[in-house]
PDB file of C-alpha atoms in Angstrom:
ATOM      1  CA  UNK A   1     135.672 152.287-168.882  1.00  0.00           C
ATOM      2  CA  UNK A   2     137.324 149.900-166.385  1.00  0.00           C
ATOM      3  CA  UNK A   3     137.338 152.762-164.039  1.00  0.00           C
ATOM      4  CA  UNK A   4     133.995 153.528-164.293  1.00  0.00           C
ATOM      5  CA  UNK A   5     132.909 149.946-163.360  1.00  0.00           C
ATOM      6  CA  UNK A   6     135.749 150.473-160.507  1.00  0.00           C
ATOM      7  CA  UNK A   7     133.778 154.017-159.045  1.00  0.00           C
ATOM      8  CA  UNK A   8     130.364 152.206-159.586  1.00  0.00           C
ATOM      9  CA  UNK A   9     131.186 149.087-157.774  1.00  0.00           C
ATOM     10  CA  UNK A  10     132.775 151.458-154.933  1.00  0.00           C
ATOM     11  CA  UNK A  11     129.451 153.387-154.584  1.00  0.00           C
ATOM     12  CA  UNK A  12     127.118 150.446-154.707  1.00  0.00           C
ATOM     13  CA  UNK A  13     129.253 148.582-152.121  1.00  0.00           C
ATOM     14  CA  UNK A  14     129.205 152.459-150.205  1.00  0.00           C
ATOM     15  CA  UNK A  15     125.441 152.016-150.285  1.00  0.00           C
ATOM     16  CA  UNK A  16     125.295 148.430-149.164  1.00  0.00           C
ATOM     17  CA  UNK A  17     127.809 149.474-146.133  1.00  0.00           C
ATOM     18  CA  UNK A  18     125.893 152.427-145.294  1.00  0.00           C
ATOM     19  CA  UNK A  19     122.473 149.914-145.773  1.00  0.00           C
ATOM     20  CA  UNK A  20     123.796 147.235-143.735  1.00  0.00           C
ATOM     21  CA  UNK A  21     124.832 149.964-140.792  1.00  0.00           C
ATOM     22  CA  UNK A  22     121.811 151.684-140.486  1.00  0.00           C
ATOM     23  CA  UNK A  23     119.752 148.255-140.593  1.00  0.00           C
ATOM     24  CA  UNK A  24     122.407 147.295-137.794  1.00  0.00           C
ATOM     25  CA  UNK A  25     121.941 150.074-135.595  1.00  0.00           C
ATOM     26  CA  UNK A  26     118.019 149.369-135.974  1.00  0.00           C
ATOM     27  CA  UNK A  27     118.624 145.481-134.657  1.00  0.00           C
ATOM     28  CA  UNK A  28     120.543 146.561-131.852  1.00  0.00           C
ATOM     29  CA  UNK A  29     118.091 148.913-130.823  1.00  0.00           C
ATOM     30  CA  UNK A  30     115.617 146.684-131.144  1.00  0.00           C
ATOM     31  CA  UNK A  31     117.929 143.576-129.122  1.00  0.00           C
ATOM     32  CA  UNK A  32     118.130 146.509-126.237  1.00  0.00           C
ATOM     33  CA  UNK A  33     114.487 147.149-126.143  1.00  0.00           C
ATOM     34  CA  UNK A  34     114.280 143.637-125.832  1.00  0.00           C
ATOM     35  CA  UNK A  35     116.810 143.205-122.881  1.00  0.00           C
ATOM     36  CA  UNK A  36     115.210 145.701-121.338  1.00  0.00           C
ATOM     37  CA  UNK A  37     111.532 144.471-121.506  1.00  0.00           C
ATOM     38  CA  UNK A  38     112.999 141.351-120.733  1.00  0.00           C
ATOM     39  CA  UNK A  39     114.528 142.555-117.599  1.00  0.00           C
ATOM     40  CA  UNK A  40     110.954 143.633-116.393  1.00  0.00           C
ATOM     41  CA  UNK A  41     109.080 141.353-117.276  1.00  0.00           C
ATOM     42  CA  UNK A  42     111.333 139.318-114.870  1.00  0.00           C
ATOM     43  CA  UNK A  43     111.325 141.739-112.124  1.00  0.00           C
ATOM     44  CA  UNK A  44     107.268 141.673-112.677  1.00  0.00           C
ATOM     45  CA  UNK A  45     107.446 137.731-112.441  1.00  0.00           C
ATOM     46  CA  UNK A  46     109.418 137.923-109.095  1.00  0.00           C
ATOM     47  CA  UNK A  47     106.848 140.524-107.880  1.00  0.00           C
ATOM     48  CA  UNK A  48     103.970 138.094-108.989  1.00  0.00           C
ATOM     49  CA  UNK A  49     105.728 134.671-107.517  1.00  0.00           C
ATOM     50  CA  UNK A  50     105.735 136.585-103.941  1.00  0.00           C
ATOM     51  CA  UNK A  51     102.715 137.616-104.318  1.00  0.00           C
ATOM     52  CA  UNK A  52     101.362 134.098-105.534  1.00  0.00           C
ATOM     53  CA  UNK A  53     103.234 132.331-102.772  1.00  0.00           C
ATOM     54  CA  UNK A  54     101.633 134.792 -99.987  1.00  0.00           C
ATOM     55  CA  UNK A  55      98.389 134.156-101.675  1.00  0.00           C
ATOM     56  CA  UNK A  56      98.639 130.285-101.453  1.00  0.00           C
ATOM     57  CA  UNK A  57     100.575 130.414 -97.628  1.00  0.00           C
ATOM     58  CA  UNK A  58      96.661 132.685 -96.703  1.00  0.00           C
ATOM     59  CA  UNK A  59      94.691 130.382 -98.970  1.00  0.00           C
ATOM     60  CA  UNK A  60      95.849 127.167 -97.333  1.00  0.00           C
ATOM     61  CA  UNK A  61      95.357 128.483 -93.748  1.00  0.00           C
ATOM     62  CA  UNK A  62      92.240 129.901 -94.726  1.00  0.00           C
ATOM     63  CA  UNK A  63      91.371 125.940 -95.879  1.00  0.00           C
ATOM     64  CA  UNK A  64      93.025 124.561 -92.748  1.00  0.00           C
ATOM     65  CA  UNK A  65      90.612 127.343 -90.259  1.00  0.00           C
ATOM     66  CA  UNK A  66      87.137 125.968 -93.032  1.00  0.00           C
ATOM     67  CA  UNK A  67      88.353 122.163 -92.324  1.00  0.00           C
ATOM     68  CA  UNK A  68      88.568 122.549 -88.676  1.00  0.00           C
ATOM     69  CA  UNK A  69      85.524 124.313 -88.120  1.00  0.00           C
ATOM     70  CA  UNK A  70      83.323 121.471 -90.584  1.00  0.00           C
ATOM     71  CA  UNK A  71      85.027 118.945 -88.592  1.00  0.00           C
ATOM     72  CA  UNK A  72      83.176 121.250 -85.481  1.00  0.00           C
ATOM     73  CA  UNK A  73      79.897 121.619 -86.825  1.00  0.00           C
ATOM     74  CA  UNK A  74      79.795 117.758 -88.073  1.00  0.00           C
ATOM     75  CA  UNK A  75      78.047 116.662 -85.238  1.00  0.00           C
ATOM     76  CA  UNK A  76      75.723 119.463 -85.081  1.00  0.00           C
ATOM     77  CA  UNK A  77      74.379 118.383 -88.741  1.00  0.00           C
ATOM     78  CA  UNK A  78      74.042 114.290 -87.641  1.00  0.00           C
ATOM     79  CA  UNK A  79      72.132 115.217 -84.377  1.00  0.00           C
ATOM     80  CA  UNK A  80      69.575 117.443 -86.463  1.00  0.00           C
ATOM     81  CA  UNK A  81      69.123 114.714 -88.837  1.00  0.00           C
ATOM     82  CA  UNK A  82      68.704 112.551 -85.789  1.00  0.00           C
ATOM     83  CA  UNK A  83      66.206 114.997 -84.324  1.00  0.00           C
ATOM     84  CA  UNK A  84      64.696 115.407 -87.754  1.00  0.00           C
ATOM     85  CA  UNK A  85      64.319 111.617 -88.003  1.00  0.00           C
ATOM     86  CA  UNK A  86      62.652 111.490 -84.500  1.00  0.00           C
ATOM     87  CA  UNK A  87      60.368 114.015 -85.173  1.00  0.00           C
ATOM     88  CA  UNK A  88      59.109 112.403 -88.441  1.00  0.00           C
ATOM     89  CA  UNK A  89      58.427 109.069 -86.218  1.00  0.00           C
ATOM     90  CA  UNK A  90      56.274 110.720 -84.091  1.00  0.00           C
ATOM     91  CA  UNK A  91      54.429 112.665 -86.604  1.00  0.00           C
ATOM     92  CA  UNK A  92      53.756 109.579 -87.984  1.00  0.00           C
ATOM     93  CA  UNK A  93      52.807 107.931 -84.709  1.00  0.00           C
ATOM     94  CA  UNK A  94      50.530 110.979 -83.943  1.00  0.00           C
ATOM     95  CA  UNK A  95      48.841 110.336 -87.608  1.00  0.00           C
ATOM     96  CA  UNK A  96      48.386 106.790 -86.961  1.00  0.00           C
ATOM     97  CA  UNK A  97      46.903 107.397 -84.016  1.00  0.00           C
ATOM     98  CA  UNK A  98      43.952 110.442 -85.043  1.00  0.00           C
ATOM     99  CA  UNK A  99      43.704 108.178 -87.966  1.00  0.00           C
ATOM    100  CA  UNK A 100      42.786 105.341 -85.021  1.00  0.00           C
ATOM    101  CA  UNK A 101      40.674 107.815 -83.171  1.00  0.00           C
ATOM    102  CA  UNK A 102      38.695 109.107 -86.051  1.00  0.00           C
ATOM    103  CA  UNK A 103      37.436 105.068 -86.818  1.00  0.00           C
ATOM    104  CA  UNK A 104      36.517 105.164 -83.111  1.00  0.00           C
ATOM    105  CA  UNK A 105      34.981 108.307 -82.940  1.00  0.00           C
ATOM    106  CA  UNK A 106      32.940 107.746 -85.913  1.00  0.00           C
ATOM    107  CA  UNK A 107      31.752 104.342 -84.063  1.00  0.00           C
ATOM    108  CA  UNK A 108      31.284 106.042 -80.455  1.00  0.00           C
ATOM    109  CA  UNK A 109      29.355 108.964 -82.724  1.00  0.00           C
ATOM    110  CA  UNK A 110      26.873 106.437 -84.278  1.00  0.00           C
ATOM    111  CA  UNK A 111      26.296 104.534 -81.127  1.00  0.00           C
ATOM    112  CA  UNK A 112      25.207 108.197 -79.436  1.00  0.00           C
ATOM    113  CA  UNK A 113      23.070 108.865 -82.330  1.00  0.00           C
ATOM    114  CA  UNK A 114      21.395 105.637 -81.451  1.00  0.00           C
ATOM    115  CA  UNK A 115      21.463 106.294 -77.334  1.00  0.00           C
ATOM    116  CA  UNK A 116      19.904 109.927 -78.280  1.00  0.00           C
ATOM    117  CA  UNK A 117      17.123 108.002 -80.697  1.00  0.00           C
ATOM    118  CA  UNK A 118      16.413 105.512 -78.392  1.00  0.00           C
ATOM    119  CA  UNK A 119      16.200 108.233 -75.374  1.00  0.00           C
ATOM    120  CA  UNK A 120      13.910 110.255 -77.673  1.00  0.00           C
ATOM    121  CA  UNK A 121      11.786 107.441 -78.810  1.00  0.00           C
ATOM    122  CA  UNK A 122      11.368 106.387 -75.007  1.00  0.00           C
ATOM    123  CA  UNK A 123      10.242 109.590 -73.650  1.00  0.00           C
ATOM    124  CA  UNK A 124       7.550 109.572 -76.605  1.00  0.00           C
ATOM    125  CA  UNK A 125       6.474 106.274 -75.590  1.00  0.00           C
ATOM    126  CA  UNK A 126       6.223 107.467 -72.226  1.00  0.00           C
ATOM    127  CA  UNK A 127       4.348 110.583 -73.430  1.00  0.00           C
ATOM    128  CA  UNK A 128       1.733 107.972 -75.136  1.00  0.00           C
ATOM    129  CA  UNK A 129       1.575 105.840 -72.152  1.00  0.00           C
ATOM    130  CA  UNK A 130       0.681 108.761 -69.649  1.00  0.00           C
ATOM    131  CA  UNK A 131      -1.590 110.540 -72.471  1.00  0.00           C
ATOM    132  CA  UNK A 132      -3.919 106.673 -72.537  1.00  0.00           C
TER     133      UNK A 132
END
């Protein structure tokens, strides 16, 4: 009886061995897929970082060559609004003045109107006169 407890206890640690190999062999498998995704992922970084850093060295010229040519076209902008200003001020002037001209028109209208009726009403007196 004692052996049999003996041979069972032999297979069932036999099984546990062979258990605990095969789930070892699995984990190092798995730790070598690992080191080897790991290994390019990190080559993939390195190829990213240059690639990043050539990216920034183009970006920040590109933002050097935009800042140089604002700081060119600056003055452009503040004489337009200067011209822009100016011509506002004159359309304004030019407004003021029709507006000016109109009141004086109307008046210089209204006085021929009256020259023109008192022309016409003279040359029908006149008419009367010669016709007596």
């Amino acid at each position: 009886m004692g052996e049999i407890a003996l041979i069972i206890i032999a297979v069932a640690a036999a099984v546990l061995v062979i258990f605990l190999v095969v789930l070892i062999v699995k984990f190092m498998k798995t730790v070598d897929e690992m080191n080897r995704t790991i290994a390019v992922v990190t080559q993939d970084t390195d190829i990213l970082l240059k690639q990043a850093d050539t990216l920034m060295a183009k970006t920040n010229t590109l933002l050097d060559d935009m800042n140089r040519k604002i700081a060119t076209i600056d003055p452009l902008f503040t004489a337009v609004a200067d011209l822009s200003e100016s011509v506002s001020k004159m359309n304004r002037s030019g407004n003021d003045f029709a507006t000016r001209f109109k009141g004086k028109a109307a008046n210089a209208g209204k006085a021929t109107a009256i020259v023109t009726l008192g022309r016409s009403a003279g040359k029908f007196f006149n008419r009367k006169k010669s016709r007596a």
